[in-house]
Short mmCIF file of C-alpha atoms in Angstrom, two decimals:
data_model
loop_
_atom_site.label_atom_id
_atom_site.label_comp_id
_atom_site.label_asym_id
_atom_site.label_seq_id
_atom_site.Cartn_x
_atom_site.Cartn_y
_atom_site.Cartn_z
CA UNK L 200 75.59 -215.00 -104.18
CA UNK L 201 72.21 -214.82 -106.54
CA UNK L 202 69.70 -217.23 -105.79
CA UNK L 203 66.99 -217.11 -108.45
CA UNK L 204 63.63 -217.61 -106.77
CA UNK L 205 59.64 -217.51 -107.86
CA UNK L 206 56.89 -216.60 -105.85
CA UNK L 207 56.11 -219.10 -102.91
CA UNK L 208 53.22 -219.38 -100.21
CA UNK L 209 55.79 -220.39 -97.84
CA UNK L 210 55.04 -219.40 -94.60
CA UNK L 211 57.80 -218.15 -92.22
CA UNK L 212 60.87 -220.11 -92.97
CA UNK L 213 62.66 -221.75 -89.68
CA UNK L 214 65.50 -219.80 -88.36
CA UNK L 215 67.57 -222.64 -88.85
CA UNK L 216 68.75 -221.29 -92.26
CA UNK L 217 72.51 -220.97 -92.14
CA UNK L 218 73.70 -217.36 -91.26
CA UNK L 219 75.01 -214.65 -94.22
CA UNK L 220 78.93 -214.97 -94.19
CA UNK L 221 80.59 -211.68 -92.66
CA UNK L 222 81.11 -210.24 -96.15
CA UNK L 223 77.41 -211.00 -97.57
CA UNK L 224 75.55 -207.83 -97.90
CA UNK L 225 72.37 -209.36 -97.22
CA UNK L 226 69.67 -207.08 -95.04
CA UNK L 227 68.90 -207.24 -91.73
CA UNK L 228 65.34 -208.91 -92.41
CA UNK L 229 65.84 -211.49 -94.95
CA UNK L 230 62.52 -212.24 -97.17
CA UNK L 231 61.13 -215.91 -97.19
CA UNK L 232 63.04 -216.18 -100.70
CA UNK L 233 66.01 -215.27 -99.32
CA UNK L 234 65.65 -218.09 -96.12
CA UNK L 235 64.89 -220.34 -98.38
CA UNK L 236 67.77 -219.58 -100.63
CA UNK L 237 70.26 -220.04 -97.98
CA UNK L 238 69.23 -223.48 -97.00
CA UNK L 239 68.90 -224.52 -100.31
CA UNK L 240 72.55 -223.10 -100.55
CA UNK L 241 73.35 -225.20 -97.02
CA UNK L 242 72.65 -228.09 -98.80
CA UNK L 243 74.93 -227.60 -101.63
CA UNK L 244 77.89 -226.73 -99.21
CA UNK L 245 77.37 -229.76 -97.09
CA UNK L 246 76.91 -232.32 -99.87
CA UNK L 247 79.66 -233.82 -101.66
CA UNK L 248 79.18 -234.52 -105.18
CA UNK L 249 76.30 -231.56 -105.17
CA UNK L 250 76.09 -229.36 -108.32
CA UNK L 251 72.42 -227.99 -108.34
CA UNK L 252 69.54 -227.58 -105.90
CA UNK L 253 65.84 -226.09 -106.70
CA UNK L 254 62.90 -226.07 -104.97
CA UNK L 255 59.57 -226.50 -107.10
CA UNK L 256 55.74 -226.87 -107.34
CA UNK L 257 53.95 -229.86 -107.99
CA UNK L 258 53.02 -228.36 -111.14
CA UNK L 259 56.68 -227.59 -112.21
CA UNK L 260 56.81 -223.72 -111.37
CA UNK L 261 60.37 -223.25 -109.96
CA UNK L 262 60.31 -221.40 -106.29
CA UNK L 263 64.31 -220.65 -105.50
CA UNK L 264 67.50 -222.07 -107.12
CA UNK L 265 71.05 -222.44 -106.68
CA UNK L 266 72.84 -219.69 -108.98
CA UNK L 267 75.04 -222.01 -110.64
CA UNK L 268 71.48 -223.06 -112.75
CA UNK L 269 70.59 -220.26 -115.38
CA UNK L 270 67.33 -219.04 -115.92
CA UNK L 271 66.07 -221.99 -118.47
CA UNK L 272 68.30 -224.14 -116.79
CA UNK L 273 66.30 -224.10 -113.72
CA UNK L 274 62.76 -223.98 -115.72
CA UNK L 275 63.95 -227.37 -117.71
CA UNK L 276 65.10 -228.91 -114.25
CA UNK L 277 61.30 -228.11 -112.59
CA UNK L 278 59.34 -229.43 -115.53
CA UNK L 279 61.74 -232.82 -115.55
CA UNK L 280 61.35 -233.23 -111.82
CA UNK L 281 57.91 -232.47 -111.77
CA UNK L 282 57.59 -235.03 -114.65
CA UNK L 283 59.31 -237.54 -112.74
CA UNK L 284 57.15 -236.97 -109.56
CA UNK L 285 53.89 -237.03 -111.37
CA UNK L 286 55.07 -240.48 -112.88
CA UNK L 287 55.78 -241.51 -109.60
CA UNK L 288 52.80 -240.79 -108.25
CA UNK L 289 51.00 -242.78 -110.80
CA UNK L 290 53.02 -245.95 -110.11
CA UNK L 291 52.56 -245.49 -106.09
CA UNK L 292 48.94 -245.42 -107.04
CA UNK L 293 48.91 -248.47 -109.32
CA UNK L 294 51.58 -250.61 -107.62
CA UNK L 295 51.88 -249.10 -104.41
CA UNK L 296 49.87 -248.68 -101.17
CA UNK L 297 47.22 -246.49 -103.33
CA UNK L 298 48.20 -243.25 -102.04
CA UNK L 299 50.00 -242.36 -104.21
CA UNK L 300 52.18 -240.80 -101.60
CA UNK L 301 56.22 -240.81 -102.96
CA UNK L 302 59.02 -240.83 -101.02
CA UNK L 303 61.49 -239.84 -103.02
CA UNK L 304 62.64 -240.61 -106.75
CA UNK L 305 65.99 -241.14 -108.28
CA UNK L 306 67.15 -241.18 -111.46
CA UNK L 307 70.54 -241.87 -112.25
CA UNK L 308 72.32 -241.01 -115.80
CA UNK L 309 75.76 -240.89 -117.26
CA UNK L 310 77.55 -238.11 -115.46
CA UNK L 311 74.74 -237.18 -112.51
CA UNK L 312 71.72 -238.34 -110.74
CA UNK L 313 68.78 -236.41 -109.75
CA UNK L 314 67.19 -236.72 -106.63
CA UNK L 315 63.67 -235.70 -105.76
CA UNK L 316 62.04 -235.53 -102.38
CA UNK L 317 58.78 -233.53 -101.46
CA UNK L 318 59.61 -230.80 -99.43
CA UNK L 319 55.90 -229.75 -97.71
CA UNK L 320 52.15 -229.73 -99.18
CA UNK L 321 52.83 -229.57 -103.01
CA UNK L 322 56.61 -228.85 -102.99
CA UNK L 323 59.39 -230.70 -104.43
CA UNK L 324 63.30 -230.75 -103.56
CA UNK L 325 65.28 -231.56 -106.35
CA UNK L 326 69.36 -231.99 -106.12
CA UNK L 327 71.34 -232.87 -108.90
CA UNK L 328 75.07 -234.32 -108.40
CA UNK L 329 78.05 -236.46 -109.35
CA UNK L 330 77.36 -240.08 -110.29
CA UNK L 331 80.21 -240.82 -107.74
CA UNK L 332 77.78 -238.73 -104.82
CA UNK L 333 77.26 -241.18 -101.87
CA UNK L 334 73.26 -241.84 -102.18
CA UNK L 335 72.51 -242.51 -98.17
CA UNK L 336 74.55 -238.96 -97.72
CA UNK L 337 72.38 -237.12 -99.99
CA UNK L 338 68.98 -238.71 -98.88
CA UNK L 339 70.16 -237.44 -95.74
CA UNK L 340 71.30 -234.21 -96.15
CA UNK L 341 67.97 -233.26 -97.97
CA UNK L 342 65.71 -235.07 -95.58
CA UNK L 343 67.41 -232.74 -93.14
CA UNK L 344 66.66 -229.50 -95.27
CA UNK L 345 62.92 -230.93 -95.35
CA UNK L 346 63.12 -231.62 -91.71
CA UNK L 347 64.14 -227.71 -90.95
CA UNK L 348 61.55 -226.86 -93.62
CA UNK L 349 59.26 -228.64 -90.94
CA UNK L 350 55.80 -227.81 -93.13
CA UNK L 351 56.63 -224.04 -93.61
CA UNK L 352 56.91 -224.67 -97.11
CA UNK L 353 53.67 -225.15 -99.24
CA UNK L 354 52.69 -224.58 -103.12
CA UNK L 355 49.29 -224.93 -103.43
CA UNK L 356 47.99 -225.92 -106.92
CA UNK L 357 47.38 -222.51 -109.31
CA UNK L 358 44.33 -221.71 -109.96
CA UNK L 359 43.36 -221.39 -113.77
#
C-alpha cells in the first residue's frame, strides 16, 4: 500500500504502529512517515464505515494519508478540516471556556461525516466515513490512534 505523506516534525512514532503484513515489502527501519502511515492505516481497518484518514497541520498542510485519497483529494480534505478547526476554535473562544481548546468537530453531510480530533501540538486527525458509521466507535477508535500518538506528533506553525 501507498500512503501519501508531507514532511512532519514528528518525533519518534510509538512502536505501537501495527506490524507490515508478511507480504509488505516495507524495510527493516521504517521512517516516521511510514509509522505514521500504518496507524493511520490501523484506523481505517478497525473502523467500520471508514473511507479516508489524513493527518494535518493546523495550517492545513497535509502530513500522511490513506491511499484511497488522491493527491488534491487529500489537499482539499486538509484545507476543509483545517477550516473547520479554525472555526471551532473561534467559537470555543467566544462561547466556550476561552481557550479556545477543541475537542473534536463533526460535521455530518448527505453520504459521510467528517470527524476531526487534534492529534498533538498543532496536528489534526481527520476521518471521513459512512453516514451509517457508529459515532461513539469512531471517537474511539481515533482517540486511541491519538492516545498511541501519545505527543510524538507535533506541527509547529511555518514560518513565513
Amino acid at each position: 500500500m501507498t500512503l501519501h505523506t508531507g514532511t512532519t516534525s514528528a518525533t519518534d512514532i510509538p512502536s505501537a504502529a501495527p506490524a507490515a503484513p508478511a507480504t509488505s515489502a516495507a524495510p527493516a527501519t521504517s521512517t516516521t512517515e511510514e509509522k505514521l502511515g500504518w496507524l493511520v492505516q490501523g484506523l481505517l481497518t478497525r473502523t467500520p464505515g471508514a473511507r479516508h484518514a489524513l493527518v494535518l497541520s493546523r495550517d492545513g498542510l497535509k502530513l500522511c494519508s490513506s491511499p484511497e485519497l488522491s493527491v488534491d483529494q487529500a489537499d482539499h480534505l486538509a484545507a476543509i478540516a483545517a477550516g473547520i478547526q479554525a472555526l471551532s476554535h473561534g467559537a470555543s473562544l467566544q462561547f466556550g471556556d476561552g481557550t479556545g481548546d477543541v475537542r473534536s468537530a463533526m460535521t455530518e453531510f448527505y453520504g459521510g461525516i467528517l470527524f476531526i480530533v487534534e492529534a498533538g501540538e498543532g496536528a489534526h486527525l481527520a476521518l471521513v466515513t459512512a453516514e451509517e458509521a457508529d459515532a461513539g466507535l469512531v471517537g474511539h477508535n481515533m482517540g486511541q490512534l491519538v492516545e498511541q500518538l501519545d505527543g510524538h506528533l507535533s506541527a509547529p506553525p511555518r514560518r513565513t
